[in-house]
JSON list of C-alpha atoms in Angstrom, two decimals:
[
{"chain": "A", "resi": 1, "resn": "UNK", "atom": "CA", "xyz": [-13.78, -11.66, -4.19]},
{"chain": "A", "resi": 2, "resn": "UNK", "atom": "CA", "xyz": [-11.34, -14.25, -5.67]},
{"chain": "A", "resi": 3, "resn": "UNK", "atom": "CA", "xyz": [-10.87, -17.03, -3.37]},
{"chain": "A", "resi": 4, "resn": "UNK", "atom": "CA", "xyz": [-8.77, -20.39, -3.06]},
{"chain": "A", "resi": 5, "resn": "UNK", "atom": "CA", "xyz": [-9.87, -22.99, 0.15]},
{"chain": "A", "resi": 6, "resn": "UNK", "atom": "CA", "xyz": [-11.61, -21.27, 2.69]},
{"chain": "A", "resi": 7, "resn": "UNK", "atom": "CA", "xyz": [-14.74, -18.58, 2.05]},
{"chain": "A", "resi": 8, "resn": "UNK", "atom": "CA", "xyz": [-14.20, -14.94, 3.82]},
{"chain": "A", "resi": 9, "resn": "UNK", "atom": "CA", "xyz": [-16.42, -14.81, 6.91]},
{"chain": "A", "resi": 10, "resn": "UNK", "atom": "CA", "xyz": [-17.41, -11.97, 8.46]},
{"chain": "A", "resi": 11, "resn": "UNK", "atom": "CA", "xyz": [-14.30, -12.55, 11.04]},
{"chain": "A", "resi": 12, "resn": "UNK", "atom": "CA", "xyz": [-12.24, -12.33, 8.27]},
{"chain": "A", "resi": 13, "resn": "UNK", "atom": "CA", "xyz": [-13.87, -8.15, 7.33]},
{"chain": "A", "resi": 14, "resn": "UNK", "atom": "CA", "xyz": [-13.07, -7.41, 10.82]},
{"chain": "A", "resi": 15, "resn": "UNK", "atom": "CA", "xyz": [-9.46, -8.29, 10.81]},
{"chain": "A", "resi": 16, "resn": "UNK", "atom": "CA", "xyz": [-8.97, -6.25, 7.55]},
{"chain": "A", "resi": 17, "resn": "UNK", "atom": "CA", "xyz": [-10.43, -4.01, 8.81]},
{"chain": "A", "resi": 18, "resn": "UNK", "atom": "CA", "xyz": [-7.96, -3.60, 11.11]},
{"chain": "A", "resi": 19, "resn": "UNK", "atom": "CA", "xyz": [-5.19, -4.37, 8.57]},
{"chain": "A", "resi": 20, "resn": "UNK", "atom": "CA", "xyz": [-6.91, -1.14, 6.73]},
{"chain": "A", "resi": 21, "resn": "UNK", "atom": "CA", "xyz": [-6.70, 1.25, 10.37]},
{"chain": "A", "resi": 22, "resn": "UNK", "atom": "CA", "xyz": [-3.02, 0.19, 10.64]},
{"chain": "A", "resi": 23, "resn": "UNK", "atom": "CA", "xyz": [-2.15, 1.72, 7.30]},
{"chain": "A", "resi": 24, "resn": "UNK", "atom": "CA", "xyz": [-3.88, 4.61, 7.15]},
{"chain": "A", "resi": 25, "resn": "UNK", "atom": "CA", "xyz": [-2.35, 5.55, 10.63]},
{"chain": "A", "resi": 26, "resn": "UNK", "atom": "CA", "xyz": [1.14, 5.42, 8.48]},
{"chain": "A", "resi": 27, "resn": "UNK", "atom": "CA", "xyz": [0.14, 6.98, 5.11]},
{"chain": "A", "resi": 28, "resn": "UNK", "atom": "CA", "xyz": [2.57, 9.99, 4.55]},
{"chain": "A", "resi": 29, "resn": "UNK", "atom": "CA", "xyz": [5.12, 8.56, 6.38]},
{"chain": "A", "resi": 30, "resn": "UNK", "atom": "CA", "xyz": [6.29, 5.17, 4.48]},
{"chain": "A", "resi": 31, "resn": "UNK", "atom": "CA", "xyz": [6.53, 6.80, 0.70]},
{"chain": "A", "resi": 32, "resn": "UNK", "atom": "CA", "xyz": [8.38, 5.49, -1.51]},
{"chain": "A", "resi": 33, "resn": "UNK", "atom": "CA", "xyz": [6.54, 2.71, -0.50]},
{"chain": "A", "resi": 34, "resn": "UNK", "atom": "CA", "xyz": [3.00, 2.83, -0.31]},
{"chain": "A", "resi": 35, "resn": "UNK", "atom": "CA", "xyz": [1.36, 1.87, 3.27]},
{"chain": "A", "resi": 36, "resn": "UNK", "atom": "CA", "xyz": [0.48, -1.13, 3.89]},
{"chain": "A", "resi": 37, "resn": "UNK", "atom": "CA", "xyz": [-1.12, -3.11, 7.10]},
{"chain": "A", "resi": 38, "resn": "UNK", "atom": "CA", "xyz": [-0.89, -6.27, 8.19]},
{"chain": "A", "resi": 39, "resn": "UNK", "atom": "CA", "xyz": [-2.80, -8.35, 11.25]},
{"chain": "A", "resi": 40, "resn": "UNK", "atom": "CA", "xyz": [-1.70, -12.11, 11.85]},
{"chain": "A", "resi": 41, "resn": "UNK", "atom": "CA", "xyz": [-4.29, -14.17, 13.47]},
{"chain": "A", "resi": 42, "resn": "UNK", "atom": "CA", "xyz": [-4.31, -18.03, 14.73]},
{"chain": "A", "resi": 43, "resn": "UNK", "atom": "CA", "xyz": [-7.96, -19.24, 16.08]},
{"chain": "A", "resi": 44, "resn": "UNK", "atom": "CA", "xyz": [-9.69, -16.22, 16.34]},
{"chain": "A", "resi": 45, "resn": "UNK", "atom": "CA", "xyz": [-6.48, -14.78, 18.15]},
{"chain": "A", "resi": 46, "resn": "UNK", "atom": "CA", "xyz": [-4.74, -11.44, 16.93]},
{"chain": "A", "resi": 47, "resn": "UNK", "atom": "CA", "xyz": [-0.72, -12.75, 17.16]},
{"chain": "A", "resi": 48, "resn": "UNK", "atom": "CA", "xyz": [0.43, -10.05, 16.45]},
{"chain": "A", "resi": 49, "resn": "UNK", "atom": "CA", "xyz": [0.05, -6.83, 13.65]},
{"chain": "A", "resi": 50, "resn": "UNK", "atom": "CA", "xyz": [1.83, -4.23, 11.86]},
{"chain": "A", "resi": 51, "resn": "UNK", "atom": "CA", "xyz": [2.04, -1.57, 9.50]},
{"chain": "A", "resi": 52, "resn": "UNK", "atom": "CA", "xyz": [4.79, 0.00, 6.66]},
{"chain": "A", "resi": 53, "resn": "UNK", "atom": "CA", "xyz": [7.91, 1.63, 9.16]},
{"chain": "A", "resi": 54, "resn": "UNK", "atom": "CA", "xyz": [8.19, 5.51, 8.28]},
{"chain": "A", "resi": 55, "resn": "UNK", "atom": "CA", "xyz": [10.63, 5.41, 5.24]},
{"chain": "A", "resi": 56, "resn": "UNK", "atom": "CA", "xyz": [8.98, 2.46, 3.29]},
{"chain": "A", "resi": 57, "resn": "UNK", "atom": "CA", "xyz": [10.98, -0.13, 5.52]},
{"chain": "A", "resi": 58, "resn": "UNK", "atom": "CA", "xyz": [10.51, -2.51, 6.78]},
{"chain": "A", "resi": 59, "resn": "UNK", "atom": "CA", "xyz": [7.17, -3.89, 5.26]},
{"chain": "A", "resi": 60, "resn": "UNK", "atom": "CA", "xyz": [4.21, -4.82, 7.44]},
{"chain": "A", "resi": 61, "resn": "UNK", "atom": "CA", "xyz": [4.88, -8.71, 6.90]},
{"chain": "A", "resi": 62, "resn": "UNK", "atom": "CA", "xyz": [8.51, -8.29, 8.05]},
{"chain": "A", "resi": 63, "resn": "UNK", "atom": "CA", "xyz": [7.96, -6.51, 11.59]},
{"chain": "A", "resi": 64, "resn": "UNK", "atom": "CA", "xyz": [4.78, -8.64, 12.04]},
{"chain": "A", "resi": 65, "resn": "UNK", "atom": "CA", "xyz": [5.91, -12.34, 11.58]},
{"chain": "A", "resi": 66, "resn": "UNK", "atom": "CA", "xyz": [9.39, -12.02, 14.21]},
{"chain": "A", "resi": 67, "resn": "UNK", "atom": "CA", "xyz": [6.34, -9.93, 16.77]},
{"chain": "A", "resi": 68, "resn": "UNK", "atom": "CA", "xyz": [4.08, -13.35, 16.63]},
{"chain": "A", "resi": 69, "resn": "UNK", "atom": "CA", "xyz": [7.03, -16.05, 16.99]},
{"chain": "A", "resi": 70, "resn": "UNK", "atom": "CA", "xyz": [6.54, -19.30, 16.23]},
{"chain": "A", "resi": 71, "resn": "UNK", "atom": "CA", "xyz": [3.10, -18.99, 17.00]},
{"chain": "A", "resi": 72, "resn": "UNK", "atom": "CA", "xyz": [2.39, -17.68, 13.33]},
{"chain": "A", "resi": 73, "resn": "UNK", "atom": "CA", "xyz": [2.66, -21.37, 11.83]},
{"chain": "A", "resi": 74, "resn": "UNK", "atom": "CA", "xyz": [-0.77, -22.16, 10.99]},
{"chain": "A", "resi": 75, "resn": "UNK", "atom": "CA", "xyz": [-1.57, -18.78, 11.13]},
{"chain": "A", "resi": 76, "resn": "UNK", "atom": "CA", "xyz": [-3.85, -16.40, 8.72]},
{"chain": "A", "resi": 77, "resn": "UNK", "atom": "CA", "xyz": [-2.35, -13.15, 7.54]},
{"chain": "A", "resi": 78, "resn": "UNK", "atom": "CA", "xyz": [-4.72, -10.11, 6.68]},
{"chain": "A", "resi": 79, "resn": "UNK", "atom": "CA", "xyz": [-2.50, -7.74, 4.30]},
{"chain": "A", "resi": 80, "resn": "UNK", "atom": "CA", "xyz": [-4.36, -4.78, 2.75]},
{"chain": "A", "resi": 81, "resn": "UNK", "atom": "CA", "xyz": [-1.91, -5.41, -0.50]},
{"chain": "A", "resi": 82, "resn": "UNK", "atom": "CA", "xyz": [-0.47, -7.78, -2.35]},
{"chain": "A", "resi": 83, "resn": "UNK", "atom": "CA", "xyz": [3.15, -9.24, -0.53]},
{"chain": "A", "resi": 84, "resn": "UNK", "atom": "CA", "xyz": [5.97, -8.59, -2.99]},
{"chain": "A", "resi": 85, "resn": "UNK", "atom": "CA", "xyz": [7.32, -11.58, -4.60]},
{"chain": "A", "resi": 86, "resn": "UNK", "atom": "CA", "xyz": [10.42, -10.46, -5.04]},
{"chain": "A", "resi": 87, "resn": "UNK", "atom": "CA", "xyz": [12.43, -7.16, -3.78]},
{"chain": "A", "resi": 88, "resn": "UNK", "atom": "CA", "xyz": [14.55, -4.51, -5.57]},
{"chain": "A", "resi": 89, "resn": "UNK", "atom": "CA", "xyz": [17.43, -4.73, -2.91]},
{"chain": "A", "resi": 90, "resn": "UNK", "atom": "CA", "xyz": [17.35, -8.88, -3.71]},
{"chain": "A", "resi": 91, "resn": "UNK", "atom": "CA", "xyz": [16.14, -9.37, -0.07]},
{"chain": "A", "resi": 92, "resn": "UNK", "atom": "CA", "xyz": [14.06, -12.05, 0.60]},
{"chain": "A", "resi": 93, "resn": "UNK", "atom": "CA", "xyz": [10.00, -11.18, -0.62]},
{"chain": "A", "resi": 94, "resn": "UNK", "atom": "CA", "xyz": [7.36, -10.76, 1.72]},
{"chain": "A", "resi": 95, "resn": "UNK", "atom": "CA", "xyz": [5.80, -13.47, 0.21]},
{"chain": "A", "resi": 96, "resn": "UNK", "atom": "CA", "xyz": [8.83, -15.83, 0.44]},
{"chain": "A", "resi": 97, "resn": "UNK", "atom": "CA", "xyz": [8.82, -14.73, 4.47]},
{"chain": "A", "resi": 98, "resn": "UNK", "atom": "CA", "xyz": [5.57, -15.29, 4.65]},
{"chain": "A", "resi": 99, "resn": "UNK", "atom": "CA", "xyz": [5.53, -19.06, 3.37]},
{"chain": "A", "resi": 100, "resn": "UNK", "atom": "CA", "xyz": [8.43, -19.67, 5.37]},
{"chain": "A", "resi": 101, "resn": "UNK", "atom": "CA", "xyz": [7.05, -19.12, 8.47]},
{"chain": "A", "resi": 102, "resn": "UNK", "atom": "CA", "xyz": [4.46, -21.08, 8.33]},
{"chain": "A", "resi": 103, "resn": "UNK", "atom": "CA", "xyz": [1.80, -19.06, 7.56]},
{"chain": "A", "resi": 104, "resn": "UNK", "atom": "CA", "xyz": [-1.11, -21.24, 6.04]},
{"chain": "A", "resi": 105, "resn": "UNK", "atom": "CA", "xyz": [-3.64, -18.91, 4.73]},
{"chain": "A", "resi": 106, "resn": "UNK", "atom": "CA", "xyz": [-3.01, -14.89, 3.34]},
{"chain": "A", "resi": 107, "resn": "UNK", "atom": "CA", "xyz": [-6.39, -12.28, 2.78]},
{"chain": "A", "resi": 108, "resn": "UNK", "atom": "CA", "xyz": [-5.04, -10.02, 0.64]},
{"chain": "A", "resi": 109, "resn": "UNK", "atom": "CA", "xyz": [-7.18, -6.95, -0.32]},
{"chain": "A", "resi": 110, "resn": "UNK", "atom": "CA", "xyz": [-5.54, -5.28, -2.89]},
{"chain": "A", "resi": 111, "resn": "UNK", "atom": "CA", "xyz": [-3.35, -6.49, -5.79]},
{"chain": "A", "resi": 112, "resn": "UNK", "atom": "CA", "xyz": [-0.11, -4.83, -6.52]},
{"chain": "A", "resi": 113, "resn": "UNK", "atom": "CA", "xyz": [0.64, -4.10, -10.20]},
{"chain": "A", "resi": 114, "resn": "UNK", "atom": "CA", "xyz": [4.06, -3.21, -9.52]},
{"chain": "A", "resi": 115, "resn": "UNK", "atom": "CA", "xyz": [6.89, -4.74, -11.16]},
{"chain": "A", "resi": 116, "resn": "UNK", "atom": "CA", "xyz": [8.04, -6.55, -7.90]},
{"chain": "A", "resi": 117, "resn": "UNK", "atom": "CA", "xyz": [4.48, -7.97, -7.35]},
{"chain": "A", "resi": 118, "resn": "UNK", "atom": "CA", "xyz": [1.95, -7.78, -10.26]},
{"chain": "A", "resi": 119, "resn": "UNK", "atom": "CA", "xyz": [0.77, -11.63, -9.03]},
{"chain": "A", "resi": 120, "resn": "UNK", "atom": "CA", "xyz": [4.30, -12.83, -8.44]},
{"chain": "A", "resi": 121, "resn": "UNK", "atom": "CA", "xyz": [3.34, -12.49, -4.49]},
{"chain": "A", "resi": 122, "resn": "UNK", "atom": "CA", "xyz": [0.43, -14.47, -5.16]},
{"chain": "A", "resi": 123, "resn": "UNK", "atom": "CA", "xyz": [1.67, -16.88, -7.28]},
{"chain": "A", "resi": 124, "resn": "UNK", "atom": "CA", "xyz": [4.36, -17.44, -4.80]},
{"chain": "A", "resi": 125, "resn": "UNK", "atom": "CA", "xyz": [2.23, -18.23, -2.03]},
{"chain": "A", "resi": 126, "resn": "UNK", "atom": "CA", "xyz": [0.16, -20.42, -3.71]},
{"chain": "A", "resi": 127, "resn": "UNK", "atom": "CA", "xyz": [2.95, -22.43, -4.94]},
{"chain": "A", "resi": 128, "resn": "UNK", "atom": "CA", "xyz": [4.13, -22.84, -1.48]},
{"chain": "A", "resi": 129, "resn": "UNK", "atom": "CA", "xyz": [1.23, -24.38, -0.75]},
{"chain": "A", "resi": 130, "resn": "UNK", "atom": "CA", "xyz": [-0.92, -21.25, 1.28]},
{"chain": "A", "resi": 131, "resn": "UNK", "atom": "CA", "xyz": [-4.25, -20.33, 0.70]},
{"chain": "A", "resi": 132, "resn": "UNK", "atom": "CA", "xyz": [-4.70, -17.37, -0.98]},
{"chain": "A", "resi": 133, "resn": "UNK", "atom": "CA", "xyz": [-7.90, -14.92, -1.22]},
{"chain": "A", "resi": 134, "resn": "UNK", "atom": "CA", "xyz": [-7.56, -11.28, -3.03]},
{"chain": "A", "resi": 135, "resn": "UNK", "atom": "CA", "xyz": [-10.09, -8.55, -3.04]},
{"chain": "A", "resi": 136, "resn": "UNK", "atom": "CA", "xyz": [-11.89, -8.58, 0.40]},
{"chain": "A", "resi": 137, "resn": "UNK", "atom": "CA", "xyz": [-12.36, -4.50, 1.43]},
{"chain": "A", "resi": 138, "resn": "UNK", "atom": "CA", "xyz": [-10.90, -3.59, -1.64]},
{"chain": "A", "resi": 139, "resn": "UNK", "atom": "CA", "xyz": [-12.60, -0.52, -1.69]},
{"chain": "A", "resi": 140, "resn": "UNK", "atom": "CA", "xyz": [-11.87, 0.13, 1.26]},
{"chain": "A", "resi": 141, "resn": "UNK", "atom": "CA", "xyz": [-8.46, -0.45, 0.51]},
{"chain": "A", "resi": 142, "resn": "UNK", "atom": "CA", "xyz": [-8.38, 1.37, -2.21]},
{"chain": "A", "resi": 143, "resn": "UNK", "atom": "CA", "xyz": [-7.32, 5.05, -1.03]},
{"chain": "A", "resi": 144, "resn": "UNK", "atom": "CA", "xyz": [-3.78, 3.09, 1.09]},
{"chain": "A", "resi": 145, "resn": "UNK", "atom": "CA", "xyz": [-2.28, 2.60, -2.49]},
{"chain": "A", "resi": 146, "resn": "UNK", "atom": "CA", "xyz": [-3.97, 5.43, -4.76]},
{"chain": "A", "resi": 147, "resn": "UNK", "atom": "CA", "xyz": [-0.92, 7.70, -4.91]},
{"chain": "A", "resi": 148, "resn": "UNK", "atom": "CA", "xyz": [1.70, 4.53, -5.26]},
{"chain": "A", "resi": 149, "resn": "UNK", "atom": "CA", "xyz": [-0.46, 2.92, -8.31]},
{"chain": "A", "resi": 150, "resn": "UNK", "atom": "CA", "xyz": [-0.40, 6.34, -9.83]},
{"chain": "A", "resi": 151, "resn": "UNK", "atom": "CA", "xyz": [3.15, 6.96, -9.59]},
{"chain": "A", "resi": 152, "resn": "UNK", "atom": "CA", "xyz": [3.82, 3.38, -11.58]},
{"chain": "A", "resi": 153, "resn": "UNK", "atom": "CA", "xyz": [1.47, 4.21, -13.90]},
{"chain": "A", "resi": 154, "resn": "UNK", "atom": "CA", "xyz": [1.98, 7.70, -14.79]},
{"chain": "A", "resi": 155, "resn": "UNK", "atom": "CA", "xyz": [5.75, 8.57, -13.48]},
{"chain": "A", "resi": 156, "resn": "UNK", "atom": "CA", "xyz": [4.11, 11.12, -11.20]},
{"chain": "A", "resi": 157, "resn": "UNK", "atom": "CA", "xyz": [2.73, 11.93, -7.72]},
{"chain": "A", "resi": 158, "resn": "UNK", "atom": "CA", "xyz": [-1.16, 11.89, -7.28]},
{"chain": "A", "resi": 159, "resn": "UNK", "atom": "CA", "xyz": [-2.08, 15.42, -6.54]},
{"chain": "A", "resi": 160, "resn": "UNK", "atom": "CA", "xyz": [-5.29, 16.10, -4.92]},
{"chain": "A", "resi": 161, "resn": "UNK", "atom": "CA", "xyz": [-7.23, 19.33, -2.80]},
{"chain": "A", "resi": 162, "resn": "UNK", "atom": "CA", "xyz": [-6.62, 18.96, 0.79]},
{"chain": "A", "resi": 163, "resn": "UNK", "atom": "CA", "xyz": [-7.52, 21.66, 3.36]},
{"chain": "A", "resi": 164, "resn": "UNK", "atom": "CA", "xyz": [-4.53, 20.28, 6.16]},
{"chain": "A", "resi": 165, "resn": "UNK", "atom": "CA", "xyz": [-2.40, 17.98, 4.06]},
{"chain": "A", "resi": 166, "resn": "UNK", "atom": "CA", "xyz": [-2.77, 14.79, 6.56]},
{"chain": "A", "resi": 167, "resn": "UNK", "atom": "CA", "xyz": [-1.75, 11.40, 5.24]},
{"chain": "A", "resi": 168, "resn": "UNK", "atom": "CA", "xyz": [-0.01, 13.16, 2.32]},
{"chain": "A", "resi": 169, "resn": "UNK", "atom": "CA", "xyz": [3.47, 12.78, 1.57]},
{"chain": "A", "resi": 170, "resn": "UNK", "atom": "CA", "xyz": [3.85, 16.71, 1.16]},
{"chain": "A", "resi": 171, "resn": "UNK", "atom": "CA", "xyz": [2.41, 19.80, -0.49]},
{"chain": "A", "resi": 172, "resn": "UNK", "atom": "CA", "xyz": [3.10, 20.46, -3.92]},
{"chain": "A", "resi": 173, "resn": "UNK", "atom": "CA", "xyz": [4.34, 23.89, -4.14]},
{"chain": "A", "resi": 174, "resn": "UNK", "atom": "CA", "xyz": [5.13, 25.33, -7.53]},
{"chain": "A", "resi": 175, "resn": "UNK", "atom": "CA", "xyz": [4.70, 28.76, -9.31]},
{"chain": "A", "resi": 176, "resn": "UNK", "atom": "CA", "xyz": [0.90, 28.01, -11.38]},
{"chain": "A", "resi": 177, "resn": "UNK", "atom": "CA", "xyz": [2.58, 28.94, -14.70]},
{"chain": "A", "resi": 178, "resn": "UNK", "atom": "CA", "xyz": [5.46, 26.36, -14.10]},
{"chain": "A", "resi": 179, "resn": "UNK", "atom": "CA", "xyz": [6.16, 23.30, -16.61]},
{"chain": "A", "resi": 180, "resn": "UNK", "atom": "CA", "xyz": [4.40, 21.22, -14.06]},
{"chain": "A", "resi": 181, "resn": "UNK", "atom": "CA", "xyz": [4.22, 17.85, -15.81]},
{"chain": "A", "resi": 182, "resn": "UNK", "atom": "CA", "xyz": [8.10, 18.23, -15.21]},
{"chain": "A", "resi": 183, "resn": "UNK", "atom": "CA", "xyz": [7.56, 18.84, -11.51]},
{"chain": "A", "resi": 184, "resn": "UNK", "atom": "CA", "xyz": [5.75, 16.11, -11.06]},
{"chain": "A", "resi": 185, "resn": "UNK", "atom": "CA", "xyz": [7.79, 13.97, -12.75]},
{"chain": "A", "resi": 186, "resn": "UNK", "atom": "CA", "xyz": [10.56, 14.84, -10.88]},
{"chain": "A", "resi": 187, "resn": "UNK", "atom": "CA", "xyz": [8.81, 14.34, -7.71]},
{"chain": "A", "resi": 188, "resn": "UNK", "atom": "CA", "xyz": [7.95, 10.83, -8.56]},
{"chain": "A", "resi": 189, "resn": "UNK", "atom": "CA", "xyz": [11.81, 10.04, -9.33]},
{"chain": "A", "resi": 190, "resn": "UNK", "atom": "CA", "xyz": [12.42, 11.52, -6.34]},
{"chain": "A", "resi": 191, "resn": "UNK", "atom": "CA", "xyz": [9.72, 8.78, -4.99]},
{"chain": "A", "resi": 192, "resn": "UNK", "atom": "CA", "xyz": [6.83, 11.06, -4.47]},
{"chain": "A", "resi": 193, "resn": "UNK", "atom": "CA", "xyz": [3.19, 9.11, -4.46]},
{"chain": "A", "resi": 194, "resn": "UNK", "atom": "CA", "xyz": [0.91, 11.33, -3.56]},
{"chain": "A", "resi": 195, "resn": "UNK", "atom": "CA", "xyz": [0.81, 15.52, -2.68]},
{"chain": "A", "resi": 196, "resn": "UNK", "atom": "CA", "xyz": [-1.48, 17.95, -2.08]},
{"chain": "A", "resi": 197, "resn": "UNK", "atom": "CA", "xyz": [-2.55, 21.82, -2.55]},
{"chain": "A", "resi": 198, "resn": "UNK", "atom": "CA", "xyz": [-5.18, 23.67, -1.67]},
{"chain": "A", "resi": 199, "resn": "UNK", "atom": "CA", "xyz": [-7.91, 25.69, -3.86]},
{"chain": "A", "resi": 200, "resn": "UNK", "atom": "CA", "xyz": [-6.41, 28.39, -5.84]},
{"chain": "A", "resi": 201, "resn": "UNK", "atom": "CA", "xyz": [-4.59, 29.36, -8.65]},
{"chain": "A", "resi": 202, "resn": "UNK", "atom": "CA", "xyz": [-2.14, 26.29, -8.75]},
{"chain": "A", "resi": 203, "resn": "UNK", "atom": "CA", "xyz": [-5.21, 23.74, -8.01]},
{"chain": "A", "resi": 204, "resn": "UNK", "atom": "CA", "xyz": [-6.51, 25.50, -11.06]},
{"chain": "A", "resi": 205, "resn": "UNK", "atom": "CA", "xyz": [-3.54, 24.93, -13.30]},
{"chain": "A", "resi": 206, "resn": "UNK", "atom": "CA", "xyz": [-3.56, 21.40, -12.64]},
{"chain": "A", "resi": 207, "resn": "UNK", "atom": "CA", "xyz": [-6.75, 21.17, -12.85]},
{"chain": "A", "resi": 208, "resn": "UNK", "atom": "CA", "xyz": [-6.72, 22.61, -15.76]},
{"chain": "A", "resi": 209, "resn": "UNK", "atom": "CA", "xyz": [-3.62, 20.57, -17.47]},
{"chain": "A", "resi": 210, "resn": "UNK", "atom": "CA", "xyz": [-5.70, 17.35, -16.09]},
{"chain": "A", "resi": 211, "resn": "UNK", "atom": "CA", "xyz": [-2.94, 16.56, -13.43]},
{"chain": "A", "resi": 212, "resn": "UNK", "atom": "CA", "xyz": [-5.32, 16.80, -10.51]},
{"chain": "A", "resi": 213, "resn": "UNK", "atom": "CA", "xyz": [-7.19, 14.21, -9.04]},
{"chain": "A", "resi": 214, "resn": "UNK", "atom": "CA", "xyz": [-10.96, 14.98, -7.90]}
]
């Protein structure tokens, strides 16, 4: 794990932990935005926590900071991914909020290689002064923003088998002979992450044209 000031402790697993439960509860729900959770804790007291609204907005930082008052200054925020450090709609970033509130020390677990954070949220932080540590539970992490990263780095929905579609955004229907590249691709305009299809004759075809995940 990268660190800056204080060490992880095993406190620190259990709260992202948490942070991690949060997120997965929302996955399907907040795309185009991938899901993320976030737990605010002062002293070995949970202020307050939240996770991505349905919809992508607004982020977990946003609903969690006004939920622990002004009790956050001081405070530690767990965030399963990277705060933004800057935002598309010129809001203020997550990471911005975050620093202004007082918060003096962010776990983050996952970095965000998206154009609006790509280490601009971290950078930001630390240059307000907060203590910043990346990569605790990334693994663990890893599955909340699988479908996002693959959208920014391919243009297209992650597709993968599922036998009941939970924590999907939706099912990828499409005739197995279809152009689906050009599906795909117009799912993830459309702001698609991450679909899914059961065994068969489609699963096959995109399997086949290497546009399924195993």
């Amino acid at each position: 794990m990268s660190t800056s000031g204080k060490s992880a402790s095993g406190d620190d697993a259990v709260h992202m932990r948490r942070a991690i439960d949060l997120a997965l509860a929302s996955m399907g729900e907040t795309w185009p935005n991938p899901a993320v959770g976030c737990v605010l804790v002062k002293d070995g007291v949970v202020l307050a926590e939240a996770a991505t609204a349905p919809g992508g907005r607004p982020h977990a930082e946003e609903q969690a900071v006004p939920a622990a008052g002004e009790a956050v200054k001081g405070a530690t925020a767990y965030v399963t991914l990277e705060p933004c450090g800057a935002r598309s709609s010129g809001r203020k970033s997550c990471a911005h909020f975050l620093a202004e509130a007082g918060v003096e020390r962010v776990v983050i677990a996952a970095l965000d290689p998206s154009p609006f954070a790509s280490g601009r949220g971290t950078e930001r932080l630390r240059q307000s002064g907060l203590t910043v540590e990346t990569g605790l539970l990334a693994e663990e992490a890893a599955v909340l923003c699988e479908g996002f990263l693959h959208r920014v780095e391919t243009g297209r929905p992650m597709v993968r088998v599922s036998h009941d579609g939970k924590g999907f955004d939706g099912r990828f229907v499409a005739a197995p002979r279809a152009d689906l590249t050009t599906e795909l691709n117009r799912l993830g305009e459309a702001g698609y992450t991450r679909l899914w299809t059961q065994e068969g004759e489609l699963a096959d075809a995109l399997r086949e044209q290497g546009l399924l995940t195993e």
